[in-house]
XYZ file of N, CA and C in Angstrom:
225
model
N 39.289 80.466 26.060
C 38.973 79.798 27.392
C 40.073 79.617 27.589
N 40.668 80.004 28.844
C 41.873 79.844 29.407
C 42.432 78.331 30.274
N 43.429 78.033 29.657
C 43.894 76.736 30.612
C 43.810 76.713 32.353
N 43.667 75.402 32.587
C 43.472 75.479 34.252
C 44.357 75.790 34.888
N 46.127 75.476 34.421
C 47.048 75.039 34.854
C 47.597 76.632 34.998
N 47.751 77.162 33.694
C 48.785 78.286 33.410
C 47.725 79.626 33.819
N 46.440 79.466 33.613
C 45.494 80.680 33.325
C 45.488 81.513 32.110
N 46.144 80.776 30.886
C 46.311 81.791 29.922
C 45.609 80.792 28.812
N 45.013 81.698 27.896
C 44.595 81.126 26.462
C 45.640 80.254 25.780
N 45.352 79.306 24.860
C 46.079 78.701 23.952
C 46.871 79.797 23.195
N 46.793 80.865 22.605
C 47.018 81.799 22.168
C 48.301 82.505 22.957
N 47.800 82.984 24.023
C 48.377 83.406 24.936
C 49.705 82.675 25.132
N 49.777 81.453 25.544
C 50.849 80.426 25.507
C 51.788 80.633 24.675
N 51.135 80.229 23.175
C 52.003 80.352 21.881
C 52.830 82.179 21.911
N 52.428 83.068 22.458
C 52.793 84.371 22.034
C 53.739 84.581 23.202
N 54.096 83.458 24.557
C 54.831 83.739 25.230
C 55.999 83.308 24.819
N 55.615 81.775 23.908
C 57.083 80.588 23.969
C 57.555 81.801 22.632
N 56.449 82.599 21.702
C 57.545 83.018 20.820
C 58.385 84.056 21.204
N 58.114 84.876 22.248
C 58.513 86.018 23.038
C 60.396 85.334 23.695
N 59.772 83.746 24.693
C 61.047 83.629 24.870
C 62.105 83.373 23.654
N 61.659 82.969 22.678
C 62.391 82.235 21.458
C 63.272 83.511 21.100
N 62.598 84.772 20.833
C 63.305 85.632 20.405
C 64.305 86.157 21.206
N 63.950 86.486 22.384
C 64.669 86.892 24.034
C 65.860 86.109 24.211
N 65.947 84.639 23.510
C 67.048 83.781 23.761
C 66.949 82.988 24.994
N 65.633 82.788 25.297
C 65.244 82.217 26.426
C 64.896 80.592 26.711
N 64.887 80.421 25.662
C 64.402 78.661 25.201
C 63.762 78.443 24.350
N 63.222 77.338 24.587
C 62.074 76.460 23.779
C 61.007 76.440 24.528
N 59.707 76.202 23.590
C 58.938 75.500 24.348
C 58.923 74.027 24.511
N 58.003 73.303 25.316
C 58.102 72.162 25.901
C 57.323 71.172 24.470
N 58.247 70.190 24.697
C 57.888 69.079 23.187
C 56.318 68.524 23.784
N 55.683 68.200 22.699
C 54.437 67.641 22.770
C 54.241 66.198 22.495
N 53.904 65.818 23.404
C 53.890 63.898 23.183
C 52.581 63.498 23.086
N 51.682 62.881 21.849
C 50.579 62.543 21.872
C 49.792 61.108 22.356
N 50.665 60.498 22.490
C 50.879 58.902 23.187
C 51.084 59.134 24.827
N 49.799 58.692 25.541
C 50.162 58.585 26.991
C 51.325 57.902 27.532
N 51.062 56.276 26.715
C 52.564 55.224 27.061
C 53.739 55.724 26.514
N 53.820 56.634 25.761
C 55.276 57.353 25.299
C 55.662 58.369 26.575
N 54.630 59.225 26.752
C 54.692 60.236 27.837
C 54.959 59.845 28.983
N 54.457 58.526 29.523
C 54.745 58.053 30.495
C 56.456 57.432 30.703
N 56.845 56.771 29.897
C 58.170 55.978 29.658
C 59.177 57.483 29.391
N 58.827 58.764 28.954
C 59.786 59.611 28.958
C 59.627 60.539 30.169
N 59.028 60.582 30.781
C 58.816 61.313 32.095
C 59.657 60.723 33.134
N 59.300 58.808 33.412
C 60.237 58.099 34.160
C 61.575 58.141 33.799
N 62.143 58.502 32.558
C 63.226 58.268 32.353
C 64.340 59.368 32.174
N 63.648 60.754 32.066
C 64.070 61.945 32.248
C 64.203 62.503 33.201
N 65.187 62.786 34.174
C 65.304 63.540 35.139
C 64.566 65.059 35.136
N 63.809 65.493 36.184
C 63.458 66.722 36.206
C 62.270 66.995 35.162
N 62.309 65.852 34.398
C 60.975 66.351 33.156
C 59.207 65.835 34.193
N 58.608 66.774 33.569
C 56.964 66.942 33.956
C 56.037 66.723 32.896
N 55.114 65.709 32.966
C 54.088 65.508 31.964
C 52.715 65.810 32.106
N 51.771 65.852 31.688
C 50.565 65.507 31.837
C 49.811 64.016 31.302
N 48.866 63.475 32.116
C 48.733 61.959 31.405
C 46.898 61.855 32.034
N 46.316 61.388 30.964
C 45.104 60.971 31.680
C 45.016 60.333 32.897
N 43.999 60.616 34.142
C 43.606 60.077 35.428
C 43.844 58.266 34.843
N 44.441 57.815 35.799
C 44.558 56.422 35.921
C 45.703 55.863 35.157
N 46.706 56.609 34.577
C 47.684 56.262 33.469
C 49.005 55.891 34.230
N 49.020 56.639 35.184
C 50.425 56.918 35.742
C 50.772 55.961 36.435
N 52.252 55.001 36.623
C 52.368 53.873 37.652
C 53.420 54.363 38.536
N 53.714 53.433 39.236
C 55.003 53.635 40.353
C 56.051 54.309 39.920
N 56.433 54.565 38.443
C 57.705 54.985 37.793
C 57.679 56.596 37.791
N 56.464 56.794 38.191
C 56.837 58.648 38.301
C 55.775 58.733 39.372
N 55.804 60.121 39.894
C 55.687 60.835 41.209
C 54.555 61.873 40.519
N 53.302 61.592 41.349
C 52.019 62.620 40.927
C 52.415 63.737 41.541
N 52.290 64.653 41.327
C 52.667 66.333 42.076
C 51.583 66.826 42.079
N 50.223 66.709 41.414
C 49.083 67.598 41.159
C 47.866 66.676 40.640
N 47.117 66.739 40.725
C 45.695 66.430 39.989
C 44.752 67.515 39.338
N 44.123 66.882 38.318
C 42.930 68.012 38.125
C 41.644 67.345 37.894
N 40.831 67.869 38.823
C 39.242 67.652 38.913
C 38.363 68.608 39.078
N 37.317 68.464 38.334
C 36.195 69.509 37.686
C 36.687 70.655 37.738
N 37.793 70.729 37.270
C 38.164 72.145 36.705
C 39.183 72.641 37.981
N 39.882 72.172 38.596
C 40.174 72.802 40.101
C 41.869 71.638 39.972
N 42.654 72.419 40.484
C 44.172 71.525 40.951
C 43.821 71.123 42.343
N 44.046 70.267 42.300
C 44.095 69.551 43.757
C 45.503 68.823 44.135
N 46.435 68.345 45.228
C 47.270 67.815 45.643
C 47.001 66.444 45.364
N 48.487 65.723 45.041
C 48.137 64.066 44.367
C 47.603 63.635 45.444
C-alpha cells in the first residue's frame, strides 16, 4: 500500500533513505510516537514539520495540510 503524501510504499521510502545515506545526502527524519512530544518539537524547532492526529494541533504550530478520506487538502 502506497502512502498518501509521498506516493511510496514503506519499503520504497526505506530504500530511498538508505540510498541517501550511502550517497552522503543526509539522514531520514526522526520518528516520534507521542503526539504531545511531536507538537512540542515542531513548535520549538524552526523549519520542522510533523504529522499529528486531527484535532491535536494548537496555536503553537501552523497547519499546512490535512488528510481527509485519503486525500491531501489545504489547511
